C-alpha cells in the first residue's frame, strides 16, 4: 500500500483566512491526504497568505521562505502559496518568489488535491493572471445568488454548476457538505472558539482598500448553511462562534432581506452546546436600530461591537469614501451603551491619510477620548496599489505619518488601559481557553479572540478548556483583566465536567 500523502496548512491573516484553511483541509482529507501540524513533517506545505497591508505581505513572504528552507532537510518536497496574496498577485508573485513551487488562486480551491499532486509529482501548474473579482458577479445584489454557483467563493463550498456530493465515507471529524454551497471543513485546532463565514466580498468602495478587487462582490451564505455548520461545530465541542465576513451588516441584502442577520442570530443562539455567538466586522454607517436591539438583548449573543470607524474627522472620512463624524459616532456608542452598559466595542483607525491636517488629527483624538473603546488598532497610512487613495495628492511625509502613528498609538494604549480599569468590580462570564503552568486564561464577552486582550483567573482548580466561569474583575494588566471566580462557579464547572 503506497504511503499516504501529507500536507500542512500554515495560516496567516484574519479569521476569514482561518475558515478558508479549514475548508482546504476538509477537501484534502476527504481526498485521502493526511493533515499534519508541522510543515517539516509534510510532503507539501501550503501557506495561506494575507495580502491586505505591507506588513502582512512581508509576513506571508517570510512564511513561504521559512517553509522553503525545509526542503532538502526533511520530508518537505514542495511549498505552495494560496490565499489573498496569491490571488491578488498570481503570476507576478510566482516570478518574484521562485521559492514557491506553486501559486494557486481561489479558482484552484475546488481542485486543490489535484493541484498539489501535480506539483508534488514535479509538474507545473501555471499561476493565474489576477483579475478584478468584482466583475464575476452581477452588479445588482439581487441577481447574484444564481450566478454564484459558478464562482469560487472560499468558505462557501464548491464552485460548480452541479454541486458535488460529499463522499459517503467521510473521515471522522470532517464536516459534511450539507447544502448547495456548504463546504467540507476540518478543524485545525482544538480551540473552543471557531469562526463561521456569513458572506464573502464587499460592495463598499473605501478609497484605501484593495480587498474587494481580489475578494469580489458581496455574496451571502444561506442561513441554512450557516446554521448547519454551526451545529456541526457545536458537536465538535465549540462553545463560541464568531461570525465573520468583510461586512456583516450587509448580510442578506442579496437574499432579499437586509434584516436577515436579526432573525438568524436568535436561531444560532439556540444551537445545543453553544454558549456564545459573536458578530465581527460591522460598518457604523449601516448599523440599524433593530440590529442593535438583537445584539444587546438576545441571550448568548454577546453585546460586542466591532465597528470599523477608521477615522472621525469628516474631511478625512469623505476622502476615504466613508461616512459619519465624531458626534454621530459618539451618539451611536451612547445608543449601544444605553441598551447594554457593559457592551464591548473595538475599532481600527488609519492616521496620516493623504490630506489629513493637524485639526483632523485633533478631531480623531477628541473621538478616541470620548469613545471609551475596549480595543483600538492604529495603522499608519501607506499606498496600496490599485486603490483610489494611491492616486491622491497631498501625501504626508513618511516621517510625519510615523510620528502621528506613534502618538495615536500611545494615546490608544492609555485609553484601553483606562477602559479596562473601568471594568474592575464588574461580573464577567469567562470562556476558559488555556490552562497550563502559566495560569488559567480566557475571555470575557467584550473580548474577541486574539485582538482584544484576555482574562487571567486567580483560581482555576478543576477548570478545563471550554468551561464558562462567572468571575469578578479585581484588577487589570494593561488591556487584560484579572478576575476572581465567584463562589459556586468552580463547583458548577466541576459538576458540569462529570
Short mmCIF file of C-alpha atoms in Angstrom, two decimals:
data_model
loop_
_atom_site.label_atom_id
_atom_site.label_comp_id
_atom_site.label_asym_id
_atom_site.label_seq_id
_atom_site.Cartn_x
_atom_site.Cartn_y
_atom_site.Cartn_z
CA UNK A 1 0.00 0.00 0.00
CA UNK A 2 1.52 3.37 -1.01
CA UNK A 3 2.44 5.80 1.74
CA UNK A 4 -0.26 8.42 2.26
CA UNK A 5 0.47 11.97 1.20
CA UNK A 6 0.86 14.53 3.98
CA UNK A 7 0.09 18.24 3.96
CA UNK A 8 0.48 21.10 6.46
CA UNK A 9 -1.52 24.30 6.32
CA UNK A 10 0.15 27.48 7.59
CA UNK A 11 -2.40 30.27 8.01
CA UNK A 12 -1.68 34.00 8.16
CA UNK A 13 -4.02 36.97 8.36
CA UNK A 14 -7.58 37.21 9.59
CA UNK A 15 -10.24 34.83 10.85
CA UNK A 16 -11.68 34.62 7.33
CA UNK A 17 -8.41 33.01 6.20
CA UNK A 18 -8.67 30.53 9.06
CA UNK A 19 -12.07 29.41 7.77
CA UNK A 20 -10.66 29.08 4.25
CA UNK A 21 -7.80 26.92 5.56
CA UNK A 22 -10.24 24.61 7.30
CA UNK A 23 -12.20 24.27 4.06
CA UNK A 24 -8.99 23.37 2.21
CA UNK A 25 -8.16 20.90 4.98
CA UNK A 26 -11.59 19.33 4.62
CA UNK A 27 -11.24 18.96 0.87
CA UNK A 28 -7.76 17.44 1.19
CA UNK A 29 -8.63 14.99 3.94
CA UNK A 30 -11.72 13.85 2.05
CA UNK A 31 -9.41 13.09 -0.87
CA UNK A 32 -7.04 10.97 1.18
CA UNK A 33 -4.39 13.40 2.42
CA UNK A 34 -3.10 13.22 5.98
CA UNK A 35 -3.02 16.57 7.76
CA UNK A 36 -0.03 17.35 9.97
CA UNK A 37 0.69 20.41 12.10
CA UNK A 38 4.43 20.67 11.48
CA UNK A 39 5.41 21.72 7.96
CA UNK A 40 8.69 19.79 8.38
CA UNK A 41 6.64 16.58 8.55
CA UNK A 42 4.58 17.33 5.43
CA UNK A 43 5.19 16.43 1.81
CA UNK A 44 3.60 19.77 0.90
CA UNK A 45 3.46 22.95 2.98
CA UNK A 46 0.51 25.13 1.95
CA UNK A 47 0.84 28.74 3.12
CA UNK A 48 -2.47 30.61 3.23
CA UNK A 49 -1.23 34.17 2.69
CA UNK A 50 -2.59 37.61 3.57
CA UNK A 51 -2.47 40.44 1.02
CA UNK A 52 -4.04 43.28 2.99
CA UNK A 53 -1.18 45.59 4.03
CA UNK A 54 2.59 45.65 3.53
CA UNK A 55 3.38 44.14 6.94
CA UNK A 56 1.02 41.22 6.27
CA UNK A 57 2.52 40.66 2.83
CA UNK A 58 6.01 40.58 4.35
CA UNK A 59 4.87 38.03 6.93
CA UNK A 60 3.44 35.90 4.12
CA UNK A 61 6.66 36.01 2.13
CA UNK A 62 8.69 35.20 5.25
CA UNK A 63 6.45 32.18 5.94
CA UNK A 64 6.92 30.92 2.37
CA UNK A 65 10.69 31.32 2.61
CA UNK A 66 10.77 29.61 6.00
CA UNK A 67 8.83 26.66 4.59
CA UNK A 68 11.13 26.58 1.57
CA UNK A 69 14.14 26.24 3.88
CA UNK A 70 12.73 22.88 5.00
CA UNK A 71 13.17 21.37 1.55
CA UNK A 72 16.16 19.08 1.41
CA UNK A 73 16.36 18.78 5.20
CA UNK A 74 13.35 16.60 5.91
CA UNK A 75 10.17 15.34 4.35
CA UNK A 76 9.01 18.60 2.76
CA UNK A 77 9.20 18.47 -1.02
CA UNK A 78 7.06 21.42 -2.10
CA UNK A 79 5.82 24.80 -0.86
CA UNK A 80 2.59 26.25 -2.26
CA UNK A 81 1.08 29.72 -1.79
CA UNK A 82 -2.69 30.16 -1.59
CA UNK A 83 -4.87 32.90 -0.08
CA UNK A 84 -5.30 36.60 -0.69
CA UNK A 85 -1.72 37.44 -1.65
CA UNK A 86 -1.61 34.56 -4.11
CA UNK A 87 -4.97 35.57 -5.58
CA UNK A 88 -4.07 39.25 -5.75
CA UNK A 89 -0.68 38.88 -7.44
CA UNK A 90 -0.78 35.47 -9.15
CA UNK A 91 1.95 35.05 -11.74
CA UNK A 92 3.74 38.21 -10.56
CA UNK A 93 4.19 36.59 -7.14
CA UNK A 94 5.34 33.36 -8.80
CA UNK A 95 8.00 35.24 -10.77
CA UNK A 96 9.14 37.31 -7.79
CA UNK A 97 9.24 34.31 -5.46
CA UNK A 98 10.59 31.26 -7.31
CA UNK A 99 10.99 29.51 -3.95
CA UNK A 100 7.23 28.82 -4.12
CA UNK A 101 6.59 25.68 -6.16
CA UNK A 102 3.04 26.81 -6.87
CA UNK A 103 0.89 29.92 -6.56
CA UNK A 104 -2.79 28.96 -6.52
CA UNK A 105 -5.77 31.33 -6.72
CA UNK A 106 -9.29 30.89 -5.38
CA UNK A 107 -10.36 29.17 -8.60
CA UNK A 108 -7.97 26.34 -7.75
CA UNK A 109 -9.52 25.57 -4.36
CA UNK A 110 -12.14 23.14 -5.70
CA UNK A 111 -9.32 21.08 -7.26
CA UNK A 112 -6.75 21.62 -4.52
CA UNK A 113 -5.89 17.91 -4.22
CA UNK A 114 -5.13 17.54 -7.92
CA UNK A 115 -3.13 20.77 -7.94
CA UNK A 116 -0.94 19.66 -5.04
CA UNK A 117 -0.46 16.20 -6.51
CA UNK A 118 0.66 17.73 -9.82
CA UNK A 119 3.18 19.95 -8.04
CA UNK A 120 4.37 17.12 -5.80
CA UNK A 121 4.95 14.95 -8.87
CA UNK A 122 7.21 17.57 -10.38
CA UNK A 123 4.63 19.06 -12.70
CA UNK A 124 3.88 22.74 -13.10
CA UNK A 125 0.53 24.41 -12.60
CA UNK A 126 0.68 27.87 -14.12
CA UNK A 127 -0.05 30.70 -11.70
CA UNK A 128 -3.19 32.59 -12.62
CA UNK A 129 -3.41 36.07 -14.07
CA UNK A 130 -5.06 38.31 -11.46
CA UNK A 131 -8.41 39.85 -12.34
CA UNK A 132 -10.93 42.12 -10.69
CA UNK A 133 -13.22 39.62 -9.00
CA UNK A 134 -15.94 42.23 -8.58
CA UNK A 135 -16.74 41.65 -12.25
CA UNK A 136 -17.54 37.96 -11.76
CA UNK A 137 -20.98 38.61 -10.26
CA UNK A 138 -23.86 40.87 -11.37
CA UNK A 139 -23.82 44.46 -10.17
CA UNK A 140 -27.28 44.01 -8.65
CA UNK A 141 -27.05 42.04 -5.36
CA UNK A 142 -30.49 40.53 -6.03
CA UNK A 143 -29.13 38.74 -9.12
CA UNK A 144 -26.01 37.28 -7.53
CA UNK A 145 -27.14 34.08 -5.84
CA UNK A 146 -27.91 32.26 -9.10
CA UNK A 147 -24.58 33.30 -10.64
CA UNK A 148 -22.59 32.42 -7.53
CA UNK A 149 -22.71 28.68 -8.27
CA UNK A 150 -20.06 29.11 -10.96
CA UNK A 151 -17.74 31.41 -8.98
CA UNK A 152 -15.12 30.26 -6.49
CA UNK A 153 -16.03 31.71 -3.09
CA UNK A 154 -13.65 30.48 -0.39
CA UNK A 155 -15.52 29.39 2.72
CA UNK A 156 -18.74 28.88 0.77
CA UNK A 157 -18.11 25.40 -0.55
CA UNK A 158 -17.77 24.06 -4.11
CA UNK A 159 -17.91 26.29 -7.16
CA UNK A 160 -19.70 24.17 -9.70
CA UNK A 161 -22.94 24.34 -11.68
CA UNK A 162 -23.87 20.96 -10.21
CA UNK A 163 -22.63 20.84 -6.61
CA UNK A 164 -20.53 17.81 -5.81
CA UNK A 165 -21.94 15.40 -3.27
CA UNK A 166 -19.79 14.84 -0.22
CA UNK A 167 -18.04 11.44 -0.10
CA UNK A 168 -20.16 8.82 1.61
CA UNK A 169 -17.29 7.64 3.83
CA UNK A 170 -16.04 10.91 5.26
CA UNK A 171 -13.29 10.61 7.89
CA UNK A 172 -14.45 11.17 11.45
CA UNK A 173 -14.47 14.85 12.40
CA UNK A 174 -14.97 16.12 8.86
CA UNK A 175 -17.98 18.37 8.31
CA UNK A 176 -20.28 17.12 5.53
CA UNK A 177 -21.28 19.47 2.75
CA UNK A 178 -24.92 19.76 3.78
CA UNK A 179 -26.15 22.41 1.36
CA UNK A 180 -25.66 23.55 -2.23
CA UNK A 181 -22.64 25.66 -1.26
CA UNK A 182 -21.74 24.26 2.16
CA UNK A 183 -18.02 23.46 2.46
CA UNK A 184 -16.32 20.37 3.70
CA UNK A 185 -14.47 21.51 6.79
CA UNK A 186 -11.84 20.04 9.09
CA UNK A 187 -10.92 21.82 12.29
CA UNK A 188 -7.21 22.53 12.55
CA UNK A 189 -7.08 23.04 16.31
CA UNK A 190 -8.99 22.14 19.44
CA UNK A 191 -9.97 25.67 20.41
CA UNK A 192 -13.44 26.12 21.95
CA UNK A 193 -13.87 29.04 19.54
CA UNK A 194 -14.43 28.88 15.79
CA UNK A 195 -15.24 31.39 13.08
CA UNK A 196 -18.14 30.91 10.69
CA UNK A 197 -18.39 32.79 7.42
CA UNK A 198 -21.58 34.76 6.85
CA UNK A 199 -20.53 36.13 3.47
CA UNK A 200 -17.63 36.92 1.18
CA UNK A 201 -16.61 40.05 -0.65
CA UNK A 202 -17.56 43.68 -0.21
CA UNK A 203 -19.56 46.25 -2.17
CA UNK A 204 -18.12 49.25 -0.38
CA UNK A 205 -15.52 51.30 -2.21
CA UNK A 206 -13.29 52.67 0.53
CA UNK A 207 -10.53 54.54 -1.26
CA UNK A 208 -7.71 52.92 0.75
CA UNK A 209 -8.82 49.28 0.46
CA UNK A 210 -7.99 46.76 -2.26
CA UNK A 211 -9.87 43.82 -0.71
CA UNK A 212 -13.00 43.99 -2.95
CA UNK A 213 -10.85 43.69 -6.08
CA UNK A 214 -9.47 40.29 -5.07
CA UNK A 215 -12.26 39.04 -2.78
CA UNK A 216 -15.05 40.13 -5.13
CA UNK A 217 -18.55 41.50 -4.67
CA UNK A 218 -20.60 40.80 -1.58
CA UNK A 219 -22.36 37.43 -1.54
CA UNK A 220 -24.21 35.97 1.47
CA UNK A 221 -24.25 32.36 2.53
CA UNK A 222 -27.70 30.92 3.01
CA UNK A 223 -28.93 30.82 6.62
CA UNK A 224 -29.43 27.04 6.49
CA UNK A 225 -25.75 26.50 5.62
CA UNK A 226 -24.62 28.84 8.41
CA UNK A 227 -26.88 27.03 10.89
CA UNK A 228 -25.81 23.54 9.82
CA UNK A 229 -22.13 24.43 10.04
CA UNK A 230 -22.67 25.95 13.49
CA UNK A 231 -24.46 22.80 14.67
CA UNK A 232 -21.56 20.68 13.44
CA UNK A 233 -19.03 22.92 15.20
CA UNK A 234 -21.00 22.65 18.44
CA UNK A 235 -20.91 18.86 18.08
CA UNK A 236 -17.11 19.15 17.82
CA UNK A 237 -17.02 20.90 21.20
CA UNK A 238 -17.03 24.53 20.06
CA UNK A 239 -18.56 26.83 22.68
CA UNK A 240 -18.29 30.18 20.87
CA UNK A 241 -18.71 31.03 17.22
CA UNK A 242 -17.63 34.30 15.67
CA UNK A 243 -19.46 35.35 12.53
CA UNK A 244 -17.04 36.81 10.01
CA UNK A 245 -17.11 38.42 6.58
CA UNK A 246 -15.86 41.64 5.04
CA UNK A 247 -19.09 43.36 6.15
CA UNK A 248 -21.60 41.54 8.34
CA UNK A 249 -24.06 44.44 8.41
CA UNK A 250 -24.80 43.80 4.71
CA UNK A 251 -25.75 40.17 5.30
CA UNK A 252 -28.90 39.17 3.47
CA UNK A 253 -29.13 42.06 1.01
CA UNK A 254 -28.57 39.67 -1.91
CA UNK A 255 -31.09 37.22 -0.41
CA UNK A 256 -33.87 39.82 -0.40
CA UNK A 257 -33.76 40.66 3.32
CA UNK A 258 -31.24 43.18 4.68
CA UNK A 259 -32.51 42.34 8.19
CA UNK A 260 -31.72 38.65 7.85
CA UNK A 261 -29.00 38.82 10.50
CA UNK A 262 -31.55 39.95 13.07
CA UNK A 263 -33.57 36.76 12.55
CA UNK A 264 -30.56 34.43 12.17
CA UNK A 265 -28.83 35.39 15.43
CA UNK A 266 -31.56 34.04 17.77
CA UNK A 267 -31.57 30.76 15.83
CA UNK A 268 -27.82 30.41 16.17
CA UNK A 269 -28.04 31.15 19.89
CA UNK A 270 -30.39 28.17 20.33
CA UNK A 271 -27.90 25.63 18.92
CA UNK A 272 -27.34 22.93 21.53
CA UNK A 273 -23.97 23.13 23.25
CA UNK A 274 -23.19 26.66 22.12
CA UNK A 275 -22.52 29.25 24.83
CA UNK A 276 -21.75 32.36 22.79
CA UNK A 277 -22.40 33.94 19.42
CA UNK A 278 -20.21 36.89 18.46
CA UNK A 279 -20.56 39.15 15.43
CA UNK A 280 -17.49 40.89 13.98
CA UNK A 281 -16.86 43.38 11.13
CA UNK A 282 -19.73 45.84 11.48
CA UNK A 283 -20.00 49.04 9.42
CA UNK A 284 -21.05 52.08 11.52
CA UNK A 285 -22.91 53.65 8.58
CA UNK A 286 -25.05 50.51 8.22
CA UNK A 287 -25.95 49.93 11.87
CA UNK A 288 -29.73 49.59 12.29
CA UNK A 289 -31.77 50.05 15.47
CA UNK A 290 -33.15 46.53 15.09
CA UNK A 291 -29.68 45.01 14.81
CA UNK A 292 -28.50 46.91 17.90
CA UNK A 293 -31.56 45.59 19.76
CA UNK A 294 -30.81 41.97 18.84
CA UNK A 295 -27.11 42.29 19.67
CA UNK A 296 -27.86 43.77 23.09
CA UNK A 297 -30.85 41.69 24.18
CA UNK A 298 -30.55 38.13 22.80
CA UNK A 299 -29.35 35.53 25.32
CA UNK A 300 -25.98 34.02 24.30
CA UNK A 301 -25.48 36.69 21.63
CA UNK A 302 -22.80 38.85 23.21
CA UNK A 303 -23.17 42.66 23.14
CA UNK A 304 -19.96 43.09 21.18
CA UNK A 305 -19.47 45.75 18.52
CA UNK A 306 -16.50 45.52 16.17
CA UNK A 307 -17.14 48.85 14.44
CA UNK A 308 -14.95 49.95 11.56
CA UNK A 309 -14.66 53.70 12.24
CA UNK A 310 -11.24 54.27 10.54
CA UNK A 311 -11.27 57.99 11.47
CA UNK A 312 -13.70 60.59 12.80
CA UNK A 313 -12.76 63.83 11.00
CA UNK A 314 -15.43 64.45 8.32
CA UNK A 315 -12.97 65.58 5.65
CA UNK A 316 -10.76 62.51 6.05
CA UNK A 317 -13.76 60.18 6.09
CA UNK A 318 -15.11 61.67 2.85
CA UNK A 319 -11.68 61.24 1.23
CA UNK A 320 -11.83 57.62 2.39
CA UNK A 321 -15.30 57.38 0.79
CA UNK A 322 -16.84 56.71 4.16
CA UNK A 323 -19.49 58.41 6.25
CA UNK A 324 -20.01 59.86 9.70
CA UNK A 325 -18.18 62.17 12.09
CA UNK A 326 -17.15 62.36 15.73
CA UNK A 327 -20.54 63.36 17.12
CA UNK A 328 -22.50 60.79 15.10
CA UNK A 329 -20.13 58.05 16.17
CA UNK A 330 -20.35 59.05 19.82
CA UNK A 331 -24.13 59.11 19.53
CA UNK A 332 -24.06 55.56 18.14
CA UNK A 333 -21.95 54.42 21.08
CA UNK A 334 -24.30 56.14 23.52
CA UNK A 335 -27.23 54.28 21.94
CA UNK A 336 -25.43 50.95 22.29
CA UNK A 337 -24.40 51.54 25.91
CA UNK A 338 -27.86 52.82 26.76
CA UNK A 339 -29.10 49.31 25.97
CA UNK A 340 -26.05 47.37 27.22
CA UNK A 341 -23.81 49.43 29.54
CA UNK A 342 -21.12 46.72 29.64
CA UNK A 343 -21.02 46.22 25.85
CA UNK A 344 -17.61 45.66 24.31
CA UNK A 345 -16.52 47.96 21.48
CA UNK A 346 -13.37 47.81 19.37
CA UNK A 347 -12.26 49.62 16.22
CA UNK A 348 -9.36 50.32 13.86
CA UNK A 349 -8.06 53.69 12.69
CA UNK A 350 -5.79 54.98 9.95
CA UNK A 351 -3.62 58.02 10.66
CA UNK A 352 -1.61 60.03 8.16
CA UNK A 353 -4.17 59.65 5.38
CA UNK A 354 -3.48 61.94 2.38
CA UNK A 355 -4.59 65.47 3.26
CA UNK A 356 -5.00 64.77 6.99
CA UNK A 357 -4.40 68.03 8.87
CA UNK A 358 -3.41 68.70 12.46
CA UNK A 359 -7.04 69.72 13.05
CA UNK A 360 -8.20 66.35 11.64
CA UNK A 361 -5.83 64.55 13.99
CA UNK A 362 -7.16 66.57 16.92
CA UNK A 363 -10.69 65.61 15.92
CA UNK A 364 -9.74 61.94 15.94
CA UNK A 365 -8.23 62.39 19.39
CA UNK A 366 -11.47 64.03 20.56
CA UNK A 367 -13.38 60.97 19.43
CA UNK A 368 -10.97 58.49 20.99
CA UNK A 369 -11.06 60.32 24.31
CA UNK A 370 -14.86 60.22 24.37
CA UNK A 371 -15.46 56.76 22.91
CA UNK A 372 -14.26 54.51 25.78
CA UNK A 373 -13.24 51.74 23.40
CA UNK A 374 -12.11 48.39 24.77
CA UNK A 375 -9.61 47.73 21.99
CA UNK A 376 -8.04 50.03 19.41
CA UNK A 377 -5.94 49.17 16.37
CA UNK A 378 -3.95 52.03 14.81
CA UNK A 379 -2.27 51.90 11.40
CA UNK A 380 -0.16 54.42 9.56
CA UNK A 381 -1.33 55.12 6.02
CA UNK A 382 0.64 53.65 3.13
CA UNK A 383 -0.32 53.40 -0.53
CA UNK A 384 -1.99 50.18 -1.62
CA UNK A 385 -1.57 49.60 -5.33
CA UNK A 386 -4.79 49.65 -7.29
CA UNK A 387 -6.64 51.84 -4.79
CA UNK A 388 -8.05 55.30 -5.37
CA UNK A 389 -6.14 56.76 -2.42
CA UNK A 390 -2.84 55.78 -4.03
CA UNK A 391 -3.57 58.37 -6.73
CA UNK A 392 -4.31 61.19 -4.26
CA UNK A 393 -2.15 64.25 -3.95
CA UNK A 394 -1.30 65.86 -0.61
CA UNK A 395 0.51 62.76 0.64
CA UNK A 396 2.16 63.25 4.02
CA UNK A 397 5.86 62.63 4.51
CA UNK A 398 6.65 59.18 5.89
CA UNK A 399 8.23 60.78 8.96
CA UNK A 400 5.00 62.68 9.67
CA UNK A 401 2.92 59.53 9.29
CA UNK A 402 5.27 57.63 11.61
CA UNK A 403 5.14 60.42 14.20
CA UNK A 404 1.34 60.52 14.15
CA UNK A 405 1.15 56.74 14.32
CA UNK A 406 3.38 56.67 17.39
CA UNK A 407 1.43 59.49 19.04
CA UNK A 408 -2.03 57.99 18.49
CA UNK A 409 -0.80 54.50 19.40
CA UNK A 410 0.42 55.81 22.77
CA UNK A 411 -2.91 57.51 23.34
CA UNK A 412 -4.78 54.35 22.36
CA UNK A 413 -2.74 52.26 24.78
CA UNK A 414 -3.56 54.66 27.60
CA UNK A 415 -7.25 54.75 26.77
CA UNK A 416 -7.80 51.00 26.53
CA UNK A 417 -5.97 50.57 29.85
CA UNK A 418 -8.30 53.16 31.39
CA UNK A 419 -11.31 51.37 29.90
CA UNK A 420 -10.10 48.08 31.39
CA UNK A 421 -9.82 49.76 34.81
CA UNK A 422 -13.45 50.88 34.49
CA UNK A 423 -14.40 47.20 34.44
CA UNK A 424 -12.96 46.50 37.91
CA UNK A 425 -15.88 45.31 40.01
CA UNK A 426 -17.87 44.00 37.04
CA UNK A 427 -19.01 40.40 36.86
CA UNK A 428 -17.84 38.73 33.64
CA UNK A 429 -18.55 35.39 32.00
CA UNK A 430 -15.15 33.95 31.10
CA UNK A 431 -14.69 31.26 28.49
CA UNK A 432 -11.56 29.32 29.51
CA UNK A 433 -9.13 28.95 26.60
CA UNK A 434 -5.86 27.82 28.16
CA UNK A 435 -4.88 26.00 31.34
CA UNK A 436 -1.17 25.47 31.95
CA UNK A 437 1.67 26.27 34.34
CA UNK A 438 1.37 29.96 33.42
CA UNK A 439 -2.20 30.12 34.70
CA UNK A 440 -5.81 29.91 33.57
CA UNK A 441 -6.71 32.34 30.82
CA UNK A 442 -9.93 33.07 28.99
CA UNK A 443 -12.02 35.88 27.53
CA UNK A 444 -15.00 37.87 28.65
CA UNK A 445 -17.95 38.71 26.43
CA UNK A 446 -16.36 42.04 25.46
CA UNK A 447 -13.18 40.37 24.17
CA UNK A 448 -12.86 38.77 20.74
CA UNK A 449 -10.18 36.12 20.14
CA UNK A 450 -6.59 37.35 19.71
CA UNK A 451 -7.40 41.05 19.29
CA UNK A 452 -8.99 42.37 22.48
CA UNK A 453 -6.98 41.13 25.44
CA UNK A 454 -7.80 38.32 27.84
CA UNK A 455 -8.77 37.48 31.42
CA UNK A 456 -6.45 35.85 33.96
CA UNK A 457 -8.41 33.87 36.55
CA UNK A 458 -6.95 33.98 40.06
CA UNK A 459 -8.09 30.42 40.73
CA UNK A 460 -8.53 27.59 38.27
CA UNK A 461 -8.58 24.33 40.21
CA UNK A 462 -10.65 21.80 38.33
CA UNK A 463 -11.11 24.01 35.28
CA UNK A 464 -10.54 22.85 31.74
CA UNK A 465 -10.54 24.49 28.32
CA UNK A 466 -14.07 25.25 27.13
CA UNK A 467 -15.58 25.89 30.57
CA UNK A 468 -17.62 29.03 31.17
CA UNK A 469 -16.84 30.66 34.52
CA UNK A 470 -18.53 33.58 36.27
CA UNK A 471 -15.92 35.85 37.81
CA UNK A 472 -15.49 39.29 39.34
CA UNK A 473 -12.88 41.64 37.87
CA UNK A 474 -10.41 42.55 40.62
CA UNK A 475 -7.54 44.07 38.67
CA UNK A 476 -6.01 44.90 35.30
CA UNK A 477 -2.76 44.47 33.41
CA UNK A 478 -2.98 46.97 30.58
CA UNK A 479 -5.89 45.88 28.41
CA UNK A 480 -6.07 42.48 30.18
CA UNK A 481 -8.26 41.79 33.19
CA UNK A 482 -7.61 39.83 36.37
CA UNK A 483 -10.75 38.16 37.72
CA UNK A 484 -11.67 36.04 40.72
CA UNK A 485 -14.15 33.17 40.14
CA UNK A 486 -17.27 33.68 42.19
CA UNK A 487 -18.29 31.24 44.91
CA UNK A 488 -20.01 28.27 43.34
CA UNK A 489 -18.71 28.99 39.86
CA UNK A 490 -15.85 26.49 40.06
CA UNK A 491 -18.09 23.93 41.73
CA UNK A 492 -20.62 24.28 38.93
CA UNK A 493 -17.86 23.83 36.38
CA UNK A 494 -16.61 20.70 38.11
CA UNK A 495 -20.14 19.30 38.24
CA UNK A 496 -20.64 20.07 34.53
CA UNK A 497 -17.45 18.18 33.71
CA UNK A 498 -18.54 14.95 35.46
#
